[in-house]
Short mmCIF file of C-alpha atoms in Angstrom, two decimals:
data_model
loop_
_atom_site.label_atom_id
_atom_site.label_comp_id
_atom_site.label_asym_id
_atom_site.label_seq_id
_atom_site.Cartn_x
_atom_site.Cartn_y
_atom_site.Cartn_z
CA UNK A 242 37.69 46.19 -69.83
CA UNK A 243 33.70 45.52 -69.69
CA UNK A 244 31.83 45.97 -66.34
CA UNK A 245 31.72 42.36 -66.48
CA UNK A 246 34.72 41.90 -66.59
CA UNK A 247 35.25 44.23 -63.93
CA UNK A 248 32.76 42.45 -61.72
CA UNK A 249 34.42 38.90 -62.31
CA UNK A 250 38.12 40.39 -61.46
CA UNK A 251 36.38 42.72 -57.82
CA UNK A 252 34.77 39.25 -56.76
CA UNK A 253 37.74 37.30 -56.95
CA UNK A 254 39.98 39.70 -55.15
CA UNK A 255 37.32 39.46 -52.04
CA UNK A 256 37.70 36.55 -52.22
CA UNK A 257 41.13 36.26 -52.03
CA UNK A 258 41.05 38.47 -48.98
CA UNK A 259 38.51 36.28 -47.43
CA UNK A 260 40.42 33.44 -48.02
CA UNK A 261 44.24 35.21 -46.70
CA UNK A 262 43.12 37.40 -44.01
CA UNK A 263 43.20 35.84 -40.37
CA UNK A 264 44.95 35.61 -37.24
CA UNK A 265 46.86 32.65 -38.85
CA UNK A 266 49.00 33.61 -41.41
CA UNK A 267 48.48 32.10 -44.76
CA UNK A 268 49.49 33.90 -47.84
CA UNK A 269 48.76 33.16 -51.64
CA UNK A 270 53.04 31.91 -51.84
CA UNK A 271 52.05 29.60 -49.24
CA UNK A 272 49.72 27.65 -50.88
CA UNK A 273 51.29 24.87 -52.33
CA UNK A 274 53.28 24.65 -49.55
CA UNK A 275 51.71 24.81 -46.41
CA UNK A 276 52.23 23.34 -42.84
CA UNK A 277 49.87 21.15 -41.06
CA UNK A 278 48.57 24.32 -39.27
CA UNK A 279 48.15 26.28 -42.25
CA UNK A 280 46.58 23.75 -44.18
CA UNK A 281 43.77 23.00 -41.20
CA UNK A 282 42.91 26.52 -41.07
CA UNK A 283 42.38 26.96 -44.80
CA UNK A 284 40.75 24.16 -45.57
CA UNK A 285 38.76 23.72 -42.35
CA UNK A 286 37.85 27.44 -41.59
CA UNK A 287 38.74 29.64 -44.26
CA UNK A 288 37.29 28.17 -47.26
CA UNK A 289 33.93 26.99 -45.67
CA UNK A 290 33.85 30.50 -44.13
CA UNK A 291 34.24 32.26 -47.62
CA UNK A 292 31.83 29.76 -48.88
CA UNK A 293 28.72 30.90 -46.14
CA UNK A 294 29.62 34.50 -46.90
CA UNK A 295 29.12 33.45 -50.25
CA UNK A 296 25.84 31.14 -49.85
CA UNK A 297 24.40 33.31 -47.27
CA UNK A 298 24.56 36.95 -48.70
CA UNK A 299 23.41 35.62 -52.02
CA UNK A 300 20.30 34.01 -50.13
CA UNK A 301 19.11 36.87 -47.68
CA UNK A 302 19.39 38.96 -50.61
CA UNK A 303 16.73 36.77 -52.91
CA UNK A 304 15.26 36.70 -50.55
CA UNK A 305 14.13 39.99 -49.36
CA UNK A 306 13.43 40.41 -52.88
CA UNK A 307 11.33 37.52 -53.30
CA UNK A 308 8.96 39.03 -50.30
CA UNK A 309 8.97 42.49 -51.75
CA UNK A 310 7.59 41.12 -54.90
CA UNK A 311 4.97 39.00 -52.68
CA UNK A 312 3.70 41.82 -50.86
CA UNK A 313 4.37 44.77 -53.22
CA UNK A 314 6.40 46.09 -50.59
CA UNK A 315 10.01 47.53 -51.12
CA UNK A 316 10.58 47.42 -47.34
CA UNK A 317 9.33 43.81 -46.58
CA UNK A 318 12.12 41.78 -45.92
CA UNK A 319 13.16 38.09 -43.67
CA UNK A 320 14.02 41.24 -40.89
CA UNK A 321 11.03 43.17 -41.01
CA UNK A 322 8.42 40.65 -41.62
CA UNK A 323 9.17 38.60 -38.45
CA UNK A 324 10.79 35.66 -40.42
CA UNK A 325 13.69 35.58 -38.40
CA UNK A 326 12.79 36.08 -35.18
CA UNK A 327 9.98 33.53 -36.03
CA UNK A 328 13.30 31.30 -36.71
CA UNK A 329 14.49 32.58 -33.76
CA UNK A 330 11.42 31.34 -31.52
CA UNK A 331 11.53 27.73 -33.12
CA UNK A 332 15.17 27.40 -32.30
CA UNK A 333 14.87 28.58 -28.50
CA UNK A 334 11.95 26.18 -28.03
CA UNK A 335 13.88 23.10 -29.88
CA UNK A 336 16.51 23.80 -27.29
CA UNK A 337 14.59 23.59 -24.78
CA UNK A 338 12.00 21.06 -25.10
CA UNK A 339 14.30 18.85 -27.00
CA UNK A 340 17.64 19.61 -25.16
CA UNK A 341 19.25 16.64 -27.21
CA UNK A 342 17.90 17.37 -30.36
CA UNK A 343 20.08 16.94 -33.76
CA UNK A 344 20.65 19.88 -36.35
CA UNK A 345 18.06 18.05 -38.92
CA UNK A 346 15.21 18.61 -35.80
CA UNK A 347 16.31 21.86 -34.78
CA UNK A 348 16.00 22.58 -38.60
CA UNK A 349 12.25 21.42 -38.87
CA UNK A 350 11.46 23.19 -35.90
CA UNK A 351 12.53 26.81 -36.96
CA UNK A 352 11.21 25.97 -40.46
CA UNK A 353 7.70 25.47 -39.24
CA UNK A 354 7.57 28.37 -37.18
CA UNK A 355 9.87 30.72 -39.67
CA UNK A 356 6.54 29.75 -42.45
CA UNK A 357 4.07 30.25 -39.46
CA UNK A 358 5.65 33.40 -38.51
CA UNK A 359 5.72 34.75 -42.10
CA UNK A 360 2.06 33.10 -42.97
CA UNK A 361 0.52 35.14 -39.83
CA UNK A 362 2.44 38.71 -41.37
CA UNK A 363 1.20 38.38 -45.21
CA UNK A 364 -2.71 37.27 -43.50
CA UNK A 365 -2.23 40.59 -41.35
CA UNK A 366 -1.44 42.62 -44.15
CA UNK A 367 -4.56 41.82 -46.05
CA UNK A 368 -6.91 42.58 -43.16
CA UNK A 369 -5.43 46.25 -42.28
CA UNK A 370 -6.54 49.14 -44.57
CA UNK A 371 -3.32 51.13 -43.91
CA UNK A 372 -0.39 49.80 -46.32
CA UNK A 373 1.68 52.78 -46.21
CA UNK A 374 4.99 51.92 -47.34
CA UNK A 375 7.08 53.04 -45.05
CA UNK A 376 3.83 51.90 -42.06
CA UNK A 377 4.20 47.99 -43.60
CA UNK A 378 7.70 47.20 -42.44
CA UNK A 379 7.81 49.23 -39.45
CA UNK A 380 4.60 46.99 -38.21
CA UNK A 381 6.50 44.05 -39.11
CA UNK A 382 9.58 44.99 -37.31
CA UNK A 383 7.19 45.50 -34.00
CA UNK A 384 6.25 42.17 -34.86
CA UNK A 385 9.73 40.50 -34.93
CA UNK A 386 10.32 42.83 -31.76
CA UNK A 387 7.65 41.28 -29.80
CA UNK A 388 8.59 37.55 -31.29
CA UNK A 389 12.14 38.20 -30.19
CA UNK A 390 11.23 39.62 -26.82
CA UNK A 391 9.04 36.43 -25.91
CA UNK A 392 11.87 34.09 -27.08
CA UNK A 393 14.40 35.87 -25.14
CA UNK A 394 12.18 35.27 -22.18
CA UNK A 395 11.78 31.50 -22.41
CA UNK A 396 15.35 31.96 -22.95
CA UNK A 397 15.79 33.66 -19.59
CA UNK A 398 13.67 31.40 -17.40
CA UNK A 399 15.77 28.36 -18.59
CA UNK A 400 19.12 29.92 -18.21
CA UNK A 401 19.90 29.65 -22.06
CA UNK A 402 20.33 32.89 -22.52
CA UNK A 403 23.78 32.77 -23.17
CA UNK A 404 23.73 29.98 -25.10
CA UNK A 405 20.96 31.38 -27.85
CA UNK A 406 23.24 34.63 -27.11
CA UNK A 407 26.39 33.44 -28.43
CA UNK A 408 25.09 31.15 -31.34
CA UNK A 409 22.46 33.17 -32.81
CA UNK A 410 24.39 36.61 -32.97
CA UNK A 411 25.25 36.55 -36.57
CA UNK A 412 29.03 35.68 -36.89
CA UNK A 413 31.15 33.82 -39.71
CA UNK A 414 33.68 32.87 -37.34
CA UNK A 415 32.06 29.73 -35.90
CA UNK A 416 31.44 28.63 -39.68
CA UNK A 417 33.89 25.66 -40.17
CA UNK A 418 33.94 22.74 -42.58
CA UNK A 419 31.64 20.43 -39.86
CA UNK A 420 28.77 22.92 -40.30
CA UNK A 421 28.74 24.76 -43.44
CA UNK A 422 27.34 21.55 -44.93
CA UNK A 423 23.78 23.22 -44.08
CA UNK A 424 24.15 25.90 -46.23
CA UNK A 425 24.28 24.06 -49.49
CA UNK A 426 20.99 23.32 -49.04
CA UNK A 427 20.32 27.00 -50.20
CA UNK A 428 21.60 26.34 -53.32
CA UNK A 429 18.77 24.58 -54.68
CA UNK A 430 16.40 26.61 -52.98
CA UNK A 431 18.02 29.17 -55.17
CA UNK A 432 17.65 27.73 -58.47
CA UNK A 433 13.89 26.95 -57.91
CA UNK A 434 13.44 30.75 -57.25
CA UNK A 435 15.25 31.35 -60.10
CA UNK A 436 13.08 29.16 -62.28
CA UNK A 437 9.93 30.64 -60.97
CA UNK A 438 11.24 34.14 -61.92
CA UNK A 439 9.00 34.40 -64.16
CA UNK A 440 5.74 33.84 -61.96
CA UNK A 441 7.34 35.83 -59.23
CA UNK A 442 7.73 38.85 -61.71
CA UNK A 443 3.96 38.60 -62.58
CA UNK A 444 3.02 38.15 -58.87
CA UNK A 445 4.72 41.45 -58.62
CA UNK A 446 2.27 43.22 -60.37
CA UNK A 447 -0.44 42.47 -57.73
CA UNK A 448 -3.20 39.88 -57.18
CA UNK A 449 -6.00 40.59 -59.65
CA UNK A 450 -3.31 41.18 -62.80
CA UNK A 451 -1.93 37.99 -61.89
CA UNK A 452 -5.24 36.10 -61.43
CA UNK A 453 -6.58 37.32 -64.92
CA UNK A 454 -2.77 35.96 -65.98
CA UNK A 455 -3.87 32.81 -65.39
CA UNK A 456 -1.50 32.84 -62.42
CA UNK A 457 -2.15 30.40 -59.24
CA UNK A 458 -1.53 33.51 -56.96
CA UNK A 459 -2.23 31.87 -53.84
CA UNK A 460 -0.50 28.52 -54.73
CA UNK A 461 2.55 30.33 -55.63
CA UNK A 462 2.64 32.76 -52.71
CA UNK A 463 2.33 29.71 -50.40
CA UNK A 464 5.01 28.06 -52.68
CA UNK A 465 7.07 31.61 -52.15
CA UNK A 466 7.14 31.92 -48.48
CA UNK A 467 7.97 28.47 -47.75
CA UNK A 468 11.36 28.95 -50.05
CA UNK A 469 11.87 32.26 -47.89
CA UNK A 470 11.25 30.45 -44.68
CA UNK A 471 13.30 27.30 -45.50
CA UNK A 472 16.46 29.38 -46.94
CA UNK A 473 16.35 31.53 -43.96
CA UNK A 474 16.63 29.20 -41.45
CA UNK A 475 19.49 27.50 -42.78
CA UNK A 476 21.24 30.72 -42.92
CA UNK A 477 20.11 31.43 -39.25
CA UNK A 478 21.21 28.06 -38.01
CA UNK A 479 24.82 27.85 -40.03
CA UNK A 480 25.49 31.76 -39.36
CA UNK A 481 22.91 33.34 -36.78
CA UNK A 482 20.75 36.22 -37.49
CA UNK A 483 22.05 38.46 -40.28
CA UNK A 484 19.81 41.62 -40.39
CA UNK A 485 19.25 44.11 -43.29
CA UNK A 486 20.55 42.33 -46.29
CA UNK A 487 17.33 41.57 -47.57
CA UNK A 488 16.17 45.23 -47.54
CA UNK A 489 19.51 47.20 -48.50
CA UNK A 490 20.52 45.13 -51.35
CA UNK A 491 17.65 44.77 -53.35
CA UNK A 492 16.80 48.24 -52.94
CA UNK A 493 19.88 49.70 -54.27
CA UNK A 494 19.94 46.89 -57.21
CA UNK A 495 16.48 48.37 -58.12
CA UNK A 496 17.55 52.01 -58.18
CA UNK A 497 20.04 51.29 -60.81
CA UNK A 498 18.04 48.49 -62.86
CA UNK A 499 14.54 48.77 -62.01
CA UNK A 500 12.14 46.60 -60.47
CA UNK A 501 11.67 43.32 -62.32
CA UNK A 502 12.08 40.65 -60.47
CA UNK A 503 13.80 38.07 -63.38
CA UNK A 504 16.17 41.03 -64.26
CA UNK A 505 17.80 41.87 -61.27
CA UNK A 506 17.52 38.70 -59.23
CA UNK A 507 21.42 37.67 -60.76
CA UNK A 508 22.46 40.76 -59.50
CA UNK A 509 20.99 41.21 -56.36
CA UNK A 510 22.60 37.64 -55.92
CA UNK A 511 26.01 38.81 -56.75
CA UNK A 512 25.80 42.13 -54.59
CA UNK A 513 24.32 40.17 -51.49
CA UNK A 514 27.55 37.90 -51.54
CA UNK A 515 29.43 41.23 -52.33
CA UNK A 516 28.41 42.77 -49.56
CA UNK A 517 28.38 40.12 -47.09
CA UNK A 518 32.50 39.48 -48.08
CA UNK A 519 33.58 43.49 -47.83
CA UNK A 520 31.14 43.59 -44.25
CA UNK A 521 33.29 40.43 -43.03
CA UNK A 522 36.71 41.31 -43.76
CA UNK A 523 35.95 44.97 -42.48
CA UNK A 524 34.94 42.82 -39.24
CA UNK A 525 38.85 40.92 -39.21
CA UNK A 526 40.83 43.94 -39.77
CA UNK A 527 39.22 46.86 -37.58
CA UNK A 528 40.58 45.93 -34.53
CA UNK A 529 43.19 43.13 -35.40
CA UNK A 530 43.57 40.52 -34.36
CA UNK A 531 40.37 40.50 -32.69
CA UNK A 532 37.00 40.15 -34.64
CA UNK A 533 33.97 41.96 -34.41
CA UNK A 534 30.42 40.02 -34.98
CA UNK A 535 29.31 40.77 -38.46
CA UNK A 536 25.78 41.23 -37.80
CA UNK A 537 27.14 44.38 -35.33
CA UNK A 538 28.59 45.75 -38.66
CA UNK A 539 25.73 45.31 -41.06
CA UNK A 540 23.15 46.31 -38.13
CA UNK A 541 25.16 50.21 -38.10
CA UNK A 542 25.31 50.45 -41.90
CA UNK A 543 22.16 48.40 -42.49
CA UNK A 544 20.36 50.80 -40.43
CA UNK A 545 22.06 53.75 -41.63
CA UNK A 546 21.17 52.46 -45.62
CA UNK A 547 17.07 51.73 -44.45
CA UNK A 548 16.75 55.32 -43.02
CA UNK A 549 18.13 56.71 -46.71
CA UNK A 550 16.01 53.82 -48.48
CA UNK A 551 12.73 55.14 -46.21
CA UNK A 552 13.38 58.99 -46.80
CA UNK A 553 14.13 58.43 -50.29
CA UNK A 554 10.70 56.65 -50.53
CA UNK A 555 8.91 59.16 -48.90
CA UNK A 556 10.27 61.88 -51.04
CA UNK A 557 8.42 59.83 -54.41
#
């Protein structure tokens, strides 16, 4: 049996579990024969669920590895280069100075500042003379910190703090078939990353290689951190915040495979939405039939996977 093979056969029995685990029971003999309750929960909440777990690993994943090669930083991710929190900001203040604003505004709004956000990180790294590695996303984390912190205070002195509590923890089980419809716009985003592989690979190899290239460095960065901001906050607002996927995945895709940006971006696809399925049905089954938030899960091991990732990067 080849490894792709093997690959093909793994993915398909996650999903199956996505699709079969639940509080409701549905089972695989009940498919073609399901009751009215069975077949709203599978259709409405299962499937679309599997679907964002899907869309949304395979997204974060890019990509973090999208703004590693950008900034020539393994560690530079959505998480640690303020991008979400940025997100984060534009959705608080949508909420509140537009308290009856539709999903296409609240989009625009964390889109602007999500680029914003990002824009002010990459400009700050060019003006400091320390890029230490492991200095570059801990400076960007402070960043998001202090984002986050002055969000959650807006949040506070309009009493919304529950609300942005609630909807922006990152959690699969409010995914249902009226919202997922967001997501899909990732797919695209996807393919145009994929089709500027090439550039991105280049871009990789710094700023002056890619100039004498013949490469529109700038252009292209721009053109990069807008797909990063724009796929991010349709994650955000179909899922919440999901932290460390952008960091851990690409990282331990690159230890195996190496660095290059057109050869590993399939598979640091495939092991985002890998890892996003195994973290969410670990979240249904540890305490049964209750459900843990996902991004509590992946925050622990995400954590746990960035110290390893920062000591091992040390150590070269």
């Amino acid at each position: 049996m080849t490894k792709v093979s093997i690959y093909t056969v793994s993915f398909a029995l996650l999903i199956g579990f996505s699709l079969f685990i639940g509080v409701q029971n549905v089972s695989p003999l009940d498919v073609l024969s399901m009751n009215e309750v069975q077949r709203t929960v599978f259709f409405t909440a299962r499937i679309p669920r599997t679907l964002s777990l899907i869309l949304a690993g395979s997204t974060l994943a890019v990509c973090g590895l999208l703004m590693q090669h950008l900034t020539q930083n393994k560690f530079v991710s959505p998480t640690t280069a303020g991008t979400l929190a940025s997100a984060r900001l534009g959705i608080i203040l949508s909420m509140v100075l537009f308290s009856q604003t539709n999903l296409l505004s609240q989009t625009v709004i964390a889109f602007i500042f999500s680029v914003l956000g990002t824009l002010f990180f990459t400009t700050f790294l060019r003006t400091i003379k320390l890029k230490n590695t492991i200095m570059v996303p801990l400076v960007g984390m402070m960043f998001g910190n202090i984002i986050q912190s002055f969000g959650t205070f807006i949040a506070i002195q309009y009493e919304i703090v529950q609300n942005v509590s609630s909807w922006l923890q990152g959690n699969f089980s409010l995914v249902t078939l009226a919202n997922v419809h967001l997501l899909f716009l990732t797919i695209p985003l996807l393919i145009i990353i994929s089709c500027l592989a090439h550039y991105f690979t280049i871009m990789g190899l710094g700023k002056d290689v890619s100039l004498e290239l013949g490469i529109p460095y700038l252009t292209l960065e721009l053109i990069g951190i807008v797909l990063v901001a724009l796929a991010t906050t349709t994650v955000i607002l179909t899922t919440g915040s999901i932290p460390f996927v952008g960091i851990i995945i690409p990282n331990l895709v690159a230890i195996k495979r190496g660095d290059h940006f057109g050869k590993i971006l399939f598979p640091v696809a495939f092991f985002g939405a890998v890892f996003l399925l195994i973290t969410d049905i670990f979240s249904r089954i540890i305490i049964f039939p209750y459900e843990i938030p996902i991004s509590v899960i992946i925050g622990v091991l995400g954590s746990l996977v960035f110290i390893f990732l920062l000591l091992r990067g040390e150590k070269e």
